[in-house]
Structure formats: structure tokens, C-alpha cells
Amino acid sequence: MEIAEALAGRDKAATSVPAMVPFSQYLTEALGDPEEIVYTTRVGKSSTVASRAVQKGNKNASIFVVVLADTTLQHQVAAEAPNIIGAKSGRKAVVAAIVPHEARDVDAWTVYEPAGGTIADRLRENHDQVERVEVVPTADTDADTEVELEFDPPPVVVLPADHERLVVDERIRRMLRLAIASSRAVMLIGPPGTGKTTLLLEAFQDAQEDPGAYGLAAAPKGTPLVVTPEEGWTSRELVGGETVDDQGHLRFKPGYVLDAVRDKTWLILDEANRADMDRIFGGLLTFLSGRAVTLGRAAGTSDAATIRLEPSDEADNEVVNPEGLVDGAGGEIVYRAGRDWKLLGTYNALDAHRVFRFGQALGRRFARVPVPAIDTGQFHEALAPRLDQLTEGQPNVNVDRVQEVVEGLYAAHLGLLQPVVGPALFLAVPGYVSSGLALGGDVDLEQLLLEGYLLGAGPLLAQLEPKTLDTFKARVVTAEQLIGEGQWEFLESLLSTLT
């Protein structure tokens, strides 16, 4: 049984949990007291603790068990859950946050519970299928004690440790850095394949290492929330809006913007033009102009708490009255986005499949940084590590020919064809060649070079007018001999399938 299924209380069979027994029943039996009221839920991020406890939990529960997807969440669970349940039920709840040791392992757990607690001992004593239990004490809390709901996740590397830094004009990199320092919202605009998303992730990582260089009071936390808008989005997905809960009641569900503000991390809208941003930004237009905006009510009743998003002069974010989202109380729920919070995005106006353009009103709210395709000298620099990797895996390959073909094709695209594309599809060719030589046995290098190029550039070539394609062929086949005549015929025979 998948642990996400087993621990969510779903009726599925498994080797460690009896068939057709909900996990709440399984845990109650394991604790040895069938009269006890036990509520279990699986939590994948800190923000869901409160909503799960109240919206779906039993308000009379005396034991609240949270199954964690991440051990770093245990501190918030230990602090927050007792107060939520205590406030709703009028009784103090014992909290045990259980972390399975392996994805499918429901018989070896780590239990976080208050010092002197008995849950781990009772699991060991009363259920022979719980083979191994480790205990980590947590601070006990009283239901009427005010708790600081801080969650400080460990540093997260948003790029691989062996990431090769993007080759880009350093002036463009400086423009991005100063745009982030001076603006709340920044959009990178450029053709596909220029590394816009990678550039934003590098900027986030740089800001973690040197926040002052980006005009920040402190390093941004964790990892940015990266989402790709879709054509069917409304403002509900991006900002938040009404939805129907599992009991058929209207509730306000925060969107990605509010999630990022709450979690104190940056929001990156990757390929933002895939959605109609003028339509879905809604109240963000007002917010990005420096004014507060009311987004709706927490529930479908006239006395439910109103929800407001507002910019703050403080560096850090703050959420006021977050419990109003789940208890339906009146008043206001306020999301305050501090100076250091950023909304970033990438925009590719050349996407021929699904493109929405920014209107002037929305465009003015963003600092727009152009990211053009790099020149041939910069491409030579970017290609070098790919060639090194190729020769490491294939020491006998004719690396000079690979370099000649790949650099020549990039220069031809840059000089002759519109729209211009970035270097990404060309930088992928050495990797294709390496795989072909390693897996294909006695394979012709010229064929592999043509195939690796065709995988990325084929759809672009298929859209060219016949006259433009002939001009391009004259350069890369006849003049520079980057592609042989026979290989070009193979390429042309496939272009009609790519349109």
C-alpha cells in the first residue's frame, strides 16, 4: 500500500495494515484503547496542518496523529495542533506526529510527542506489526497558550550541486538583480531556450548567499514556489477564490500568491503567457500598484472573515488571523507581503501554440528584463563543458567535428532565421551524440549529429517558407558542409510530420 493512501485512512489492502481497515481504526487498535477518539491525517506541508485539523478532523478527538511527509514539519505540528483542537473541542489534545521510515513502511515509525508521552510505548506494546518505533520529544503546549506559528525550513538547493552556471551577458544578469532590488514584480522576456527560468533560479540562489546584493534585508527562505499557468486558469488558481469543500460548503481557497506569501517564499510563474494573465490577475493589479485589495470571504456567509492582501513596509511577510480560513469566524484575514517578497515570471511571446499577451495595465506592474539569445562567442563558452562531458564518456569521438557542427548550426540560426531561438536545443546535441555512441554500437557520427539537431530544431525548420529553407540549406549544406546532402534529404523528408 502506498503510505499516502494508507495513512489517509483509505480502505485499501496492505501487508502491514489489515485489508479494508481504515488507518484511523488500525491506529486506534494499535494504541490499545478502542474507546479513544483518534484523528489521523497526512500532511505534506506546514500550511495544511490547521485546515486538516479543523475542516476534516473530529473536533472531539483526544489524540491527533499527523503523518508527515517531511520531518521538518514536526515542530509546527507540535506547536499548532494542540491549540487548534483544544480551542475547538474545549479539551487538550495529545499530538503524535508520525514519520514512516520508508515510502511503503507502516511498521517502522518515528513518533514526535510531548516528553513523558505514552503513544510510542503503547504502539510498541499493543500491536505486533509495529516493529520499530523511535521517539523524539517535543515541547508540550496548553490549549490556551499563544503559540508563535513560525516555520523555518532548512536551506533547499533549487539547482543541482553540479549545476553549470548559465552563460549570459553579465549586464542582463545585473539588470535582473537590480530589478529584483527595486521592484516587487519582475518578468523575464525572451525567446524560448534562452534559460529564463534557470536565470531566475540562479538569482534566487544568489540572493540566499548574498541578500544585500539584491536589496533584501534577509536571505529568502527555502525554495521558490514555481508554477506554470494554464489556459484554463482563473484568478482562483493564482490569487484565491471560492471553492466547495467536501461537505458542500463554500469556502475560500488561497491561490499560489497567498500560499507563497504565507510560506515566505518567492513565487515564480514559469511561461506566464500560457494563461490569460490580464484576466486572472484580478486584484493583483491593485496590489502591485501598492494598495491593499479585498479578495473575498472565508466562507459563504455574510459574517465570515474577509480576506485582504496588502503590501507591507516591513521586510518580512505576515498573515493575520489565518485560523479564520478554517473556523469561519468574522473579522479579517490579512496577508501582508513584505518588501522582500517577490513575484517573478518568464514570458515567451514567440510560443506559436498558446500565447496570451500582457496588456498595458498589467505590463506596467512588472519590471521587464529582456533575455536575448547569446552571441556566438558566448555560445562557444556555453558549449565547452558539454564537449568535455562528451569526451569523458566517449574518448574516441571526433569532438572537433561535433564542435564545428553545433557551433555552425547555432550561428546559422542566429544569422538567418526568424524567430530567433536560444541555445538550449543546440547545447543538447552533444548529450544525444554521447548516448548514441554508448548505446548504439557502430553508429555514424554524422547521423547522430543530424538526429540530435532535428529533435530540437525540426519544428522550427518545418515552419519556414520554402525560399527561406533553401537559403538556410545553401549555408549549412553547400557552403559550410555542416550537414551532408544525404542527411539533409533525410531531414527534409521528416519536416512535414512536424507541422
C-alpha positions as MATLAB code, in Angstrom:
seq = 'MEIAEALAGRDKAATSVPAMVPFSQYLTEALGDPEEIVYTTRVGKSSTVASRAVQKGNKNASIFVVVLADTTLQHQVAAEAPNIIGAKSGRKAVVAAIVPHEARDVDAWTVYEPAGGTIADRLRENHDQVERVEVVPTADTDADTEVELEFDPPPVVVLPADHERLVVDERIRRMLRLAIASSRAVMLIGPPGTGKTTLLLEAFQDAQEDPGAYGLAAAPKGTPLVVTPEEGWTSRELVGGETVDDQGHLRFKPGYVLDAVRDKTWLILDEANRADMDRIFGGLLTFLSGRAVTLGRAAGTSDAATIRLEPSDEADNEVVNPEGLVDGAGGEIVYRAGRDWKLLGTYNALDAHRVFRFGQALGRRFARVPVPAIDTGQFHEALAPRLDQLTEGQPNVNVDRVQEVVEGLYAAHLGLLQPVVGPALFLAVPGYVSSGLALGGDVDLEQLLLEGYLLGAGPLLAQLEPKTLDTFKARVVTAEQLIGEGQWEFLESLLSTLT';
ca = [
       0.000    0.000    0.000;
       1.233    3.470   -0.793;
       1.812    5.230    2.512;
      -0.098    8.295    1.281;
      -3.133    6.094    0.806;
      -2.746    4.011    3.930;
      -2.205    6.909    6.258;
      -5.016    8.998    4.847;
      -7.480    6.468    6.195;
      -8.478    4.925    2.871;
      -9.749    1.370    2.633;
      -7.039   -0.454    0.745;
      -5.207   -3.679    1.453;
      -1.554   -3.927    2.515;
       0.900   -6.307    4.091;
       1.281   -4.264    7.293;
      -2.268   -2.958    7.628;
      -5.186   -5.409    7.623;
      -7.223   -5.361    4.435;
     -10.188   -2.969    4.289;
      -9.354   -1.330    7.640;
      -9.110    2.479    7.677;
      -5.845    3.695    9.152;
      -7.627    5.565   11.957;
      -9.125    2.261   13.121;
      -5.803    0.499   12.670;
      -4.046    3.133   14.807;
      -6.742    3.127   17.476;
      -6.339   -0.638   17.831;
      -2.558   -0.252   17.883;
      -2.872    2.227   20.759;
      -4.847   -0.361   22.709;
      -7.886    1.718   23.627;
     -10.830    1.398   21.231;
     -12.794    3.975   23.252;
     -10.267    6.675   22.450;
     -11.114    9.126   19.688;
      -8.232    9.263   17.222;
      -7.951   11.503   14.211;
      -5.279   10.830   11.602;
      -4.240   12.840    8.588;
      -1.289   13.009    6.242;
       0.396   16.398    5.879;
       2.773   17.323    3.065;
       3.428   20.944    4.049;
       3.099   23.075    7.148;
       0.243   25.176    5.816;
      -2.180   22.260    5.771;
      -1.910   21.420    9.465;
      -4.572   23.846   10.640;
      -7.013   23.238    7.820;
      -6.752   19.463    8.124;
      -7.263   19.598   11.888;
     -10.477   21.594   11.752;
     -12.043   21.044    8.334;
     -11.705   17.278    8.216;
     -10.862   16.280   11.753;
     -13.094   15.165   14.584;
     -13.427   18.148   16.909;
     -13.778   15.772   19.869;
     -10.521   13.963   19.154;
      -8.333   13.471   22.190;
      -5.422   12.151   20.153;
      -4.443   13.917   16.972;
      -2.000   11.926   14.842;
      -0.372   13.689   11.911;
       1.527   11.578    9.425;
       4.277   13.751    7.996;
       5.726   13.670    4.514;
       8.698   15.688    5.778;
      10.370   15.501    9.193;
      10.980   19.267    9.169;
       7.254   19.841    9.682;
       7.135   18.244   13.133;
       7.874   21.479   15.035;
       4.864   23.318   13.635;
       2.637   20.299   14.155;
       3.716   20.009   17.779;
       3.048   23.696   18.399;
      -0.091   24.271   16.380;
      -2.286   21.189   16.525;
      -2.935   21.073   20.306;
      -4.198   24.644   20.313;
      -6.435   24.178   17.293;
      -8.079   21.058   18.635;
      -8.205   22.404   22.161;
      -9.891   25.594   21.023;
     -12.496   23.709   19.021;
     -13.308   20.944   21.471;
     -12.615   22.538   24.845;
     -10.169   19.771   25.740;
      -6.451   19.339   25.449;
      -5.263   17.027   22.691;
      -2.183   14.849   22.720;
      -0.248   15.145   19.478;
       1.849   12.457   17.870;
       3.486   13.277   14.566;
       4.484   10.031   12.877;
       7.001    9.770   10.077;
       7.214    6.491    8.153;
      10.813    5.432    7.642;
      10.244    4.351    4.064;
       7.631    5.194    1.459;
       5.839    1.847    1.893;
       6.833    1.214    5.511;
       3.949    1.376    8.002;
       5.586   -0.772   10.640;
       8.654    1.377   11.398;
       7.922    4.914   12.576;
       9.432    7.942   14.227;
       6.969    9.431   16.714;
       7.172   13.058   17.821;
       5.215   13.519   21.050;
       5.477   15.534   24.279;
       8.078   14.360   26.762;
       6.629   11.703   29.021;
       4.031   10.755   26.420;
       2.803    7.202   26.061;
       1.834    6.874   22.425;
       5.122    5.374   21.232;
       5.195    2.930   24.182;
       1.629    1.862   23.535;
       2.359    1.298   19.882;
       5.238   -0.988   20.830;
       3.232   -2.889   23.411;
      -0.151   -3.312   21.773;
       0.483   -4.074   18.148;
       2.909   -6.716   16.969;
       3.044   -5.246   13.460;
       4.690   -2.050   14.716;
       8.182   -3.479   14.791;
      10.348   -0.409   15.346;
       9.445    2.933   16.930;
      11.842    5.789   17.572;
      10.762    8.684   19.803;
      11.713   12.350   19.501;
      10.363   14.506   22.390;
       8.582   17.751   21.550;
       7.548   20.656   23.714;
       4.134   20.236   25.334;
       1.628   23.043   24.883;
      -1.588   24.116   26.579;
      -4.732   24.811   24.620;
      -4.900   28.393   25.912;
      -1.238   29.192   25.279;
      -0.448   31.565   22.440;
       1.903   29.839   20.037;
       4.211   31.543   17.551;
       3.427   29.730   14.316;
       6.857   30.046   12.745;
       8.116   27.524   10.246;
      11.728   27.840    9.217;
      12.599   25.097    6.732;
      16.191   24.090    6.152;
      18.043   25.598    3.196;
      16.988   23.990   -0.063;
      19.217   23.984   -3.129;
      16.975   24.903   -6.037;
      19.606   23.924   -8.592;
      21.698   20.737   -8.650;
      25.014   20.868   -6.837;
      26.847   20.261  -10.135;
      24.837   22.910  -11.989;
      26.827   24.692  -14.702;
      26.133   28.382  -14.304;
      24.186   29.830  -17.206;
      26.253   31.702  -19.787;
      24.523   35.037  -20.217;
      25.550   38.627  -20.762;
      26.573   39.906  -17.324;
      24.731   43.148  -17.977;
      21.498   41.163  -18.310;
      22.301   39.452  -15.024;
      22.870   42.834  -13.390;
      19.598   44.169  -14.794;
      17.774   41.238  -13.221;
      19.493   41.743   -9.878;
      18.664   45.456   -9.751;
      15.118   44.845  -10.983;
      14.574   42.472   -8.060;
      16.099   45.031   -5.703;
      13.865   47.850   -6.918;
      10.604   46.108   -7.887;
       8.172   43.699   -6.281;
       7.320   42.027   -9.602;
       9.830   41.108  -12.321;
       9.243   39.389  -15.664;
      11.961   37.931  -17.889;
      11.016   38.221  -21.565;
      12.808   36.456  -24.375;
      12.722   33.689  -26.977;
      12.498   30.022  -25.995;
      15.682   28.258  -24.955;
      17.463   31.291  -23.522;
      17.434   29.950  -19.953;
      14.987   32.412  -18.403;
      13.754   30.036  -15.712;
      17.277   28.899  -14.879;
      18.330   32.533  -14.624;
      15.592   33.171  -12.036;
      16.608   30.111  -10.021;
      20.222   31.248  -10.088;
      19.128   34.693   -8.910;
      17.194   33.107   -6.026;
      20.236   31.062   -5.042;
      22.486   34.127   -5.305;
      20.071   36.086   -3.116;
      20.269   33.358   -0.478;
      24.053   33.674   -0.449;
      24.193   37.489   -0.632;
      20.786   39.065    0.103;
      22.250   42.563    0.320;
      23.257   42.436   -3.343;
      19.560   42.085   -4.186;
      18.410   44.806   -1.813;
      16.992   42.305    0.664;
      17.020   42.546    4.438;
      17.453   38.767    4.787;
      18.026   35.734    2.600;
      14.839   34.290    1.045;
      13.798   31.057    2.722;
      13.565   27.541    1.415;
      12.864   27.170   -2.266;
      10.702   29.301   -4.569;
       7.213   28.156   -5.465;
       7.409   27.524   -9.224;
       4.131   27.064  -11.114;
       3.215   27.056  -14.802;
      -0.055   28.873  -15.549;
      -2.511   27.191  -17.883;
      -5.053   28.450  -20.376;
      -7.972   27.434  -18.152;
      -6.754   29.348  -15.116;
      -8.896   31.948  -13.397;
      -7.936   34.312  -10.593;
      -8.890   31.499   -8.197;
      -5.788   29.497   -9.122;
      -3.394   32.425   -8.988;
      -4.735   34.503   -6.109;
      -7.561   32.554   -4.499;
     -11.317   32.302   -4.541;
     -14.405   30.371   -3.602;
     -14.474   26.608   -3.824;
     -16.751   23.889   -2.480;
     -15.364   21.807    0.392;
     -16.011   18.094    0.932;
     -19.199   18.919    2.868;
     -20.683   21.024    0.063;
     -19.980   24.387    1.736;
     -18.492   27.399    0.017;
     -15.002   28.122    1.336;
     -12.215   30.425    0.243;
      -9.210   28.535   -1.065;
      -5.940   30.511   -1.181;
      -4.194   30.549   -4.542;
      -0.497   30.373   -5.293;
       0.141   34.031   -4.453;
      -1.322   33.714   -0.962;
       0.443   30.369   -0.452;
       3.788   31.960   -1.302;
       3.138   34.972    0.950;
       2.157   32.682    3.819;
       5.182   30.416    3.340;
       7.515   33.413    2.985;
       8.926   32.285   -0.306;
       9.046   33.784   -3.765;
       6.540   32.850   -6.457;
       7.793   32.137   -9.992;
       5.267   31.984  -12.838;
       7.063   29.913  -15.444;
       5.861   30.544  -19.020;
       3.321   33.043  -17.771;
       1.955   33.689  -21.260;
       0.290   30.255  -21.301;
      -2.581   31.828  -19.338;
      -4.559   34.997  -19.927;
      -2.740   36.989  -17.258;
      -4.796   40.149  -17.804;
      -7.858   38.125  -16.848;
      -6.532   36.032  -13.988;
      -4.512   38.648  -12.128;
      -7.697   40.212  -10.810;
      -6.976   42.040   -7.577;
      -3.239   41.667   -8.052;
      -3.364   44.668  -10.358;
      -4.333   46.775   -7.363;
      -1.853   45.045   -5.060;
       1.044   45.518   -7.492;
       0.171   49.207   -7.600;
       0.957   49.381   -3.890;
      -2.579   49.252   -2.492;
      -4.497   46.718   -0.417;
      -7.185   44.644   -2.092;
     -10.073   42.612   -0.659;
     -10.262   39.142   -2.199;
     -13.449   37.697   -0.733;
     -14.756   35.964    2.384;
     -13.536   32.837    4.122;
     -16.960   31.182    3.816;
     -20.258   31.671    2.037;
     -21.892   33.561    4.906;
     -22.176   37.323    5.300;
     -20.433   37.300    8.699;
     -17.421   35.229    7.595;
     -13.979   36.774    7.773;
     -12.959   38.972    4.861;
      -9.638   38.224    3.186;
      -7.278   41.021    2.267;
      -3.904   41.129    0.507;
      -1.767   44.168    1.137;
       1.818   45.320    0.642;
       3.820   45.969    3.800;
       6.656   48.357    4.594;
       8.235   45.627    6.713;
      10.783   43.337    5.099;
       9.069   40.076    6.079;
       5.616   38.696    5.349;
       2.848   38.270    7.895;
      -0.532   36.548    7.933;
      -3.047   37.880   10.441;
      -5.871   35.627   11.692;
      -5.067   32.581    9.492;
      -7.393   30.447   11.602;
     -10.276   32.435   10.124;
      -9.926   30.379    6.968;
     -10.997   27.236    8.779;
     -13.219   28.308   11.658;
     -15.403   30.737    9.695;
     -15.148   33.451   12.364;
     -15.671   37.082   11.484;
     -13.088   39.812   11.299;
     -10.306   39.990    8.749;
      -7.666   37.646    7.425;
      -4.792   39.761    6.199;
      -1.921   38.586    4.000;
       0.849   41.173    4.256;
       3.582   40.832    1.656;
       6.774   42.451    2.853;
       9.329   44.344    0.806;
      11.453   41.227    0.362;
       8.662   39.157   -1.165;
       8.930   38.840   -4.943;
       6.661   37.768   -7.784;
       8.812   36.648  -10.702;
       7.968   35.203  -14.074;
       9.101   34.220  -17.540;
       7.356   35.235  -20.731;
       7.862   33.816  -24.224;
       5.986   35.861  -26.792;
       7.147   33.557  -29.617;
       5.225   30.479  -28.487;
       3.084   29.743  -31.508;
       0.809   27.247  -29.760;
      -0.742   29.114  -26.849;
       0.102   32.762  -26.374;
      -1.590   35.461  -24.335;
      -0.026   38.882  -24.361;
       0.235   41.263  -21.453;
      -1.983   44.311  -21.649;
      -0.506   47.691  -20.855;
      -2.131   47.898  -17.426;
      -0.565   44.641  -16.271;
       2.715   45.218  -18.087;
       3.322   48.417  -16.158;
       3.225   46.475  -12.885;
       6.282   44.409  -13.853;
       9.909   45.330  -14.347;
      10.504   43.616  -17.694;
      14.031   42.304  -18.244;
      14.925   41.229  -21.804;
      16.832   37.951  -22.161;
      18.074   37.649  -25.765;
      19.806   34.687  -27.353;
      23.525   34.722  -26.541;
      26.036   35.569  -29.276;
      28.336   33.045  -30.924;
      31.239   33.792  -28.591;
      29.098   33.167  -25.528;
      27.735   30.031  -27.157;
      31.293   28.740  -27.601;
      31.779   29.230  -23.852;
      28.476   27.506  -23.011;
      29.227   24.539  -25.272;
      32.678   23.808  -23.811;
      31.564   21.859  -20.701;
      29.189   19.755  -22.836;
      32.084   18.805  -25.083;
      34.201   17.935  -22.041;
      31.455   15.623  -20.800;
      31.206   14.049  -24.247;
      34.921   13.218  -24.389;
      34.870   11.874  -20.824;
      32.280    9.298  -21.833;
      33.482    8.788  -25.411;
      37.244    9.475  -25.556;
      37.498    8.425  -29.219;
      34.807   10.719  -30.543;
      35.780   13.370  -33.086;
      34.985   16.234  -30.738;
      36.288   18.860  -33.184;
      33.637   17.811  -35.695;
      30.925   17.932  -33.040;
      32.022   21.424  -32.081;
      32.176   22.580  -35.706;
      28.676   21.338  -36.495;
      26.932   22.518  -33.333;
      28.527   25.966  -33.277;
      27.983   26.379  -37.028;
      24.304   25.486  -36.819;
      23.752   27.893  -33.931;
      25.448   30.705  -35.860;
      23.346   29.937  -38.948;
      20.112   30.094  -36.964;
      21.199   33.314  -35.293;
      22.152   34.954  -38.563;
      19.477   33.745  -40.970;
      16.285   32.601  -39.273;
      13.392   34.246  -37.511;
      12.163   33.857  -34.895;
      15.444   33.619  -33.029;
      15.740   30.777  -30.533;
      18.048   30.353  -27.589;
      20.973   27.958  -27.263;
      19.240   25.206  -25.288;
      18.317   22.940  -28.205;
      21.850   23.154  -29.645;
      23.532   22.514  -26.291;
      21.563   19.265  -26.042;
      23.164   17.783  -29.186;
      26.420   16.530  -27.550;
      24.372   14.626  -24.980;
      22.393   12.920  -27.748;
      25.617   12.008  -29.528;
      27.079   10.570  -26.328;
      24.005    8.400  -25.762;
      24.007    7.242  -29.356;
      27.653    6.192  -29.261;
      27.249    4.473  -25.913;
      24.057    2.581  -26.728;
      24.013    2.233  -30.481;
      27.244    0.383  -31.162;
      28.817    1.225  -34.534;
      26.797    4.372  -35.324;
      27.807    7.070  -37.807;
      28.679   10.374  -36.071;
      27.132   12.482  -38.858;
      23.816   10.682  -38.448;
      23.833   11.265  -34.701;
      24.616   14.964  -35.124;
      21.768   15.376  -37.609;
      19.323   13.472  -35.389;
      20.250   15.415  -32.257;
      19.770   18.672  -34.157;
      16.495   17.512  -35.704;
      14.980   16.680  -32.305;
      15.154   20.313  -31.248;
      15.194   22.345  -34.451;
      12.865   20.232  -36.603;
       9.613   22.007  -35.627;
      11.246   25.385  -36.315;
      12.513   24.329  -39.746;
       9.089   22.869  -40.593;
       7.514   26.324  -40.249;
       9.897   28.059  -42.661;
       8.877   29.245  -46.109;
      10.455   27.141  -48.895;
      12.637   30.044  -50.031;
      13.980   30.633  -46.522;
      14.640   26.925  -46.062;
      16.591   26.853  -49.356;
      18.713   29.791  -48.218;
      19.433   28.050  -44.937;
      20.331   24.815  -46.762;
      22.758   26.690  -49.026;
      24.685   27.804  -45.970;
      24.716   24.715  -43.754;
      24.927   22.072  -46.524;
      26.675   23.647  -49.509;
      28.822   26.460  -48.101;
      29.851   25.220  -44.666;
      29.212   21.479  -45.079;
      27.800   21.144  -41.573;
      25.192   18.670  -42.832;
      25.770   16.224  -45.682;
      23.441   16.179  -48.683;
      22.112   12.749  -47.798;
      21.482   13.769  -44.188;
      19.658   16.908  -45.343;
      17.372   14.829  -47.548;
      16.551   12.685  -44.529;
      15.776   15.837  -42.513;
      13.544   17.300  -45.242;
      11.624   14.052  -45.598;
      10.507   14.338  -41.955;
       9.614   18.024  -41.737;
       6.042   17.518  -42.969;
       5.359   15.291  -39.960;
       6.361   18.079  -37.557;
       3.907   20.746  -38.720;
];
